[in-house]
Amino acid sequence: MIELKHVSKTFVMKKSRASARRLLHAVQDVNLSLSQGKFIAVVGESGCGKSTLGRMVSGLIPPSAGDIVIDGKTMTQAPRHAWKKWAQLVQLIPQDPYAALNPVRTIKTSLAEPLLYHHKIRRGELNQRLESLLDMVGLDAGNVLEKFPHQLSGGQRQRLVVARALTVDPQYLVADESVSMVDVSLRLEILESMKQISRQRQLGLMFITHDFRVARYIAQGGEIVVMYLGRVIERGPTEEILRSPQHPYAQSLISAVPILEGRERRLEEIVPRNYELSVDGVPEHGCPFQPRCPFATEKCVKESPELRGVDHPEHLVACHYAEPRKLIAAAN
Ligand SMILES: Nc1ncnc2c1ncn2[C@@H]1O[C@H](COP(=O)(O)OP(=O)(O)OP(=O)(O)O)[C@@H](O)[C@H]1O
Ligand code: SF4
Ligand SMILES: [Mg+2]
């Protein structure tokens, strides 16, 4: 099991030579656990810290504070060799498969290297291993092995980076916006194959996305974690979150069309999309969502809400006024 205990990541920003250093709190005090066989979707808009979280879970960057514990071992204080093992246990599937593949290597070379190194298999067995690996992600070995990344379609490349992640027998996958660069028509297929593989191999899957529909699809029976400005503002079992979101931001993400009763305006109007996120955009005190929140009060300006349980024991919400507001259909 991977456990995140009060994990934060702060980047030091320097605006100009003259200005002082400023801190950007990309991830703040996140607690999570991912066990084998479990699916978690991390959802939130651009810049909310999803990739930073995923990179910490994958051991690619260290947290600034807090601990990451794998199977009871605190990795953040572990020696170098333990980090090597971590890098194998948790594989990150990046957003841009093209950038992740070496453009001057054939697919065969790219896949063979980790297989030969990690499994110490003999060259004679290689082709058979490659075929079964590619078959698992829905690719025909005969069609792709001798090609270079640029000769493949976006969907094929995406499947390929999944196959490459599997060469080292990970126990966990962290998929960062893994289908966002793929044609809409192929997304569902690739998501389904990723789910199937994870189920078959009992992998823990953390799927990062800005699209609630993708989160809902991937985390059926699992957990949804909603992030806002580096913080988890709502989390819980997927079906529970979908049935009864209680944070206004989560409600706005889920209800792209419906509106909230008593606030007869579309939430998208009240909570504008593409809100500029910056060091300056985060209020120093109070609720981080307060500048955009239609329900904010004086208390929200002064006091930062803690994540607390509501209704269901695993359903946590960081809002002073968390409640399952009724969604009604928009007039147009
Ligand atoms: N290496 C870095 N140095 C400085 N700031 C960084 C660094 N990496 C990320 N950030 C900042 O941290 C914040 C969170 O970034 P992150 O990439 O984790 O967001 P995200 O949710 O993945 O966004 P997107 O949906 O656009 O991929 C952003 O403000 C980003 O600019
Ligand atoms: S704490 Fe206040 S500002 Fe923050 S989401 Fe809840 S109602 Fe809105
Ligand atoms: Mg990202």
PDB file of N, CA and C and ligand atoms in Angstrom, residues 233 246-249 286-297 299-301 303-305 317-322 325, ligand 2:
ATOM      1  N   ILE A 233     -10.095  18.989  -1.685  1.00  0.00           N
ATOM      2  CA  ILE A 233     -11.254  19.673  -1.108  1.00  0.00           C
ATOM      3  C   ILE A 233     -12.456  18.731  -0.939  1.00  0.00           C
ATOM      4  N   GLN A 246     -20.575  17.581  -2.092  1.00  0.00           N
ATOM      5  CA  GLN A 246     -20.986  18.569  -1.072  1.00  0.00           C
ATOM      6  C   GLN A 246     -20.153  19.846  -1.080  1.00  0.00           C
ATOM      7  N   HIS A 247     -19.070  19.862  -1.834  1.00  0.00           N
ATOM      8  CA  HIS A 247     -18.275  21.089  -1.945  1.00  0.00           C
ATOM      9  C   HIS A 247     -18.748  21.829  -3.203  1.00  0.00           C
ATOM     10  N   PRO A 248     -18.963  23.151  -3.103  1.00  0.00           N
ATOM     11  CA  PRO A 248     -19.452  23.880  -4.281  1.00  0.00           C
ATOM     12  C   PRO A 248     -18.580  23.685  -5.530  1.00  0.00           C
ATOM     13  N   TYR A 249     -17.286  23.535  -5.342  1.00  0.00           N
ATOM     14  CA  TYR A 249     -16.418  23.346  -6.507  1.00  0.00           C
ATOM     15  C   TYR A 249     -16.670  21.973  -7.142  1.00  0.00           C
ATOM     16  N   GLY A 286      -8.331  31.895   5.074  1.00  0.00           N
ATOM     17  CA  GLY A 286      -9.670  31.450   4.715  1.00  0.00           C
ATOM     18  C   GLY A 286      -9.678  30.358   3.670  1.00  0.00           C
ATOM     19  N   CYS A 287     -10.846  30.135   3.118  1.00  0.00           N
ATOM     20  CA  CYS A 287     -11.030  29.058   2.151  1.00  0.00           C
ATOM     21  C   CYS A 287     -10.422  29.450   0.794  1.00  0.00           C
ATOM     22  N   PRO A 288      -9.609  28.564   0.200  1.00  0.00           N
ATOM     23  CA  PRO A 288      -8.990  28.909  -1.083  1.00  0.00           C
ATOM     24  C   PRO A 288     -10.015  29.134  -2.196  1.00  0.00           C
ATOM     25  N   PHE A 289     -11.196  28.572  -2.038  1.00  0.00           N
ATOM     26  CA  PHE A 289     -12.217  28.692  -3.086  1.00  0.00           C
ATOM     27  C   PHE A 289     -13.072  29.953  -2.910  1.00  0.00           C
ATOM     28  N   GLN A 290     -12.848  30.640  -1.811  1.00  0.00           N
ATOM     29  CA  GLN A 290     -13.720  31.755  -1.440  1.00  0.00           C
ATOM     30  C   GLN A 290     -13.884  32.837  -2.526  1.00  0.00           C
ATOM     31  N   PRO A 291     -12.819  33.234  -3.271  1.00  0.00           N
ATOM     32  CA  PRO A 291     -13.031  34.284  -4.285  1.00  0.00           C
ATOM     33  C   PRO A 291     -14.012  33.883  -5.382  1.00  0.00           C
ATOM     34  N   ARG A 292     -14.223  32.583  -5.565  1.00  0.00           N
ATOM     35  CA  ARG A 292     -15.114  32.126  -6.638  1.00  0.00           C
ATOM     36  C   ARG A 292     -16.422  31.550  -6.117  1.00  0.00           C
ATOM     37  N   CYS A 293     -16.538  31.463  -4.801  1.00  0.00           N
ATOM     38  CA  CYS A 293     -17.634  30.661  -4.266  1.00  0.00           C
ATOM     39  C   CYS A 293     -18.928  31.463  -4.113  1.00  0.00           C
ATOM     40  N   PRO A 294     -20.034  30.945  -4.658  1.00  0.00           N
ATOM     41  CA  PRO A 294     -21.304  31.656  -4.529  1.00  0.00           C
ATOM     42  C   PRO A 294     -21.889  31.594  -3.118  1.00  0.00           C
ATOM     43  N   PHE A 295     -21.325  30.760  -2.259  1.00  0.00           N
ATOM     44  CA  PHE A 295     -21.889  30.585  -0.924  1.00  0.00           C
ATOM     45  C   PHE A 295     -20.998  31.160   0.180  1.00  0.00           C
ATOM     46  N   ALA A 296     -19.945  31.885  -0.219  1.00  0.00           N
ATOM     47  CA  ALA A 296     -18.956  32.359   0.759  1.00  0.00           C
ATOM     48  C   ALA A 296     -19.563  33.346   1.757  1.00  0.00           C
ATOM     49  N   THR A 297     -19.114  33.260   3.008  1.00  0.00           N
ATOM     50  CA  THR A 297     -19.526  34.199   4.055  1.00  0.00           C
ATOM     51  C   THR A 297     -18.258  34.787   4.694  1.00  0.00           C
ATOM     52  N   LYS A 299     -17.062  34.048   7.475  1.00  0.00           N
ATOM     53  CA  LYS A 299     -16.308  32.932   8.061  1.00  0.00           C
ATOM     54  C   LYS A 299     -15.344  32.323   7.027  1.00  0.00           C
ATOM     55  N   CYS A 300     -15.801  32.230   5.774  1.00  0.00           N
ATOM     56  CA  CYS A 300     -14.977  31.638   4.711  1.00  0.00           C
ATOM     57  C   CYS A 300     -13.759  32.512   4.414  1.00  0.00           C
ATOM     58  N   VAL A 301     -13.922  33.821   4.603  1.00  0.00           N
ATOM     59  CA  VAL A 301     -12.810  34.745   4.350  1.00  0.00           C
ATOM     60  C   VAL A 301     -11.762  34.593   5.458  1.00  0.00           C
ATOM     61  N   GLU A 303     -11.559  31.869   7.965  1.00  0.00           N
ATOM     62  CA  GLU A 303     -11.148  30.533   8.440  1.00  0.00           C
ATOM     63  C   GLU A 303     -11.024  29.538   7.311  1.00  0.00           C
ATOM     64  N   SER A 304      -9.896  28.842   7.287  1.00  0.00           N
ATOM     65  CA  SER A 304      -9.706  27.814   6.268  1.00  0.00           C
ATOM     66  C   SER A 304     -10.415  26.532   6.714  1.00  0.00           C
ATOM     67  N   PRO A 305     -11.285  25.979   5.868  1.00  0.00           N
ATOM     68  CA  PRO A 305     -12.002  24.770   6.308  1.00  0.00           C
ATOM     69  C   PRO A 305     -11.114  23.528   6.243  1.00  0.00           C
ATOM     70  N   VAL A 317     -15.021  16.377   3.166  1.00  0.00           N
ATOM     71  CA  VAL A 317     -15.226  17.642   2.439  1.00  0.00           C
ATOM     72  C   VAL A 317     -14.577  18.784   3.221  1.00  0.00           C
ATOM     73  N   ALA A 318     -13.893  19.687   2.498  1.00  0.00           N
ATOM     74  CA  ALA A 318     -13.300  20.867   3.150  1.00  0.00           C
ATOM     75  C   ALA A 318     -14.138  22.090   2.805  1.00  0.00           C
ATOM     76  N   CYS A 319     -15.241  22.237   3.514  1.00  0.00           N
ATOM     77  CA  CYS A 319     -16.115  23.398   3.298  1.00  0.00           C
ATOM     78  C   CYS A 319     -16.900  23.635   4.591  1.00  0.00           C
ATOM     79  N   HIS A 320     -16.976  24.910   5.008  1.00  0.00           N
ATOM     80  CA  HIS A 320     -17.739  25.215   6.227  1.00  0.00           C
ATOM     81  C   HIS A 320     -19.223  24.896   6.047  1.00  0.00           C
ATOM     82  N   TYR A 321     -19.664  24.992   4.804  1.00  0.00           N
ATOM     83  CA  TYR A 321     -21.104  24.820   4.560  1.00  0.00           C
ATOM     84  C   TYR A 321     -21.372  23.638   3.621  1.00  0.00           C
ATOM     85  N   ALA A 322     -20.629  22.560   3.852  1.00  0.00           N
ATOM     86  CA  ALA A 322     -20.809  21.380   3.005  1.00  0.00           C
ATOM     87  C   ALA A 322     -22.238  20.885   3.111  1.00  0.00           C
ATOM     88  N   ARG A 325     -26.295  20.025  -2.081  1.00  0.00           N
ATOM     89  CA  ARG A 325     -27.243  20.951  -2.721  1.00  0.00           C
ATOM     90  C   ARG A 325     -27.930  20.287  -3.898  1.00  0.00           C
TER      91      ARG A 325
HETATM   92  S1  SF4 B   2     -15.862  27.189   2.918  1.00  0.00           S
HETATM   93 FE1  SF4 B   2     -17.100  28.886   2.205  1.00  0.00          FE
HETATM   94  S2  SF4 B   2     -15.995  29.710   0.429  1.00  0.00           S
HETATM   95 FE2  SF4 B   2     -15.178  27.697   0.853  1.00  0.00          FE
HETATM   96  S3  SF4 B   2     -16.327  26.379  -0.476  1.00  0.00           S
HETATM   97 FE3  SF4 B   2     -17.367  26.357   1.479  1.00  0.00          FE
HETATM   98  S4  SF4 B   2     -18.916  27.948   1.320  1.00  0.00           S
HETATM   99 FE4  SF4 B   2     -17.485  28.273  -0.345  1.00  0.00          FE
END
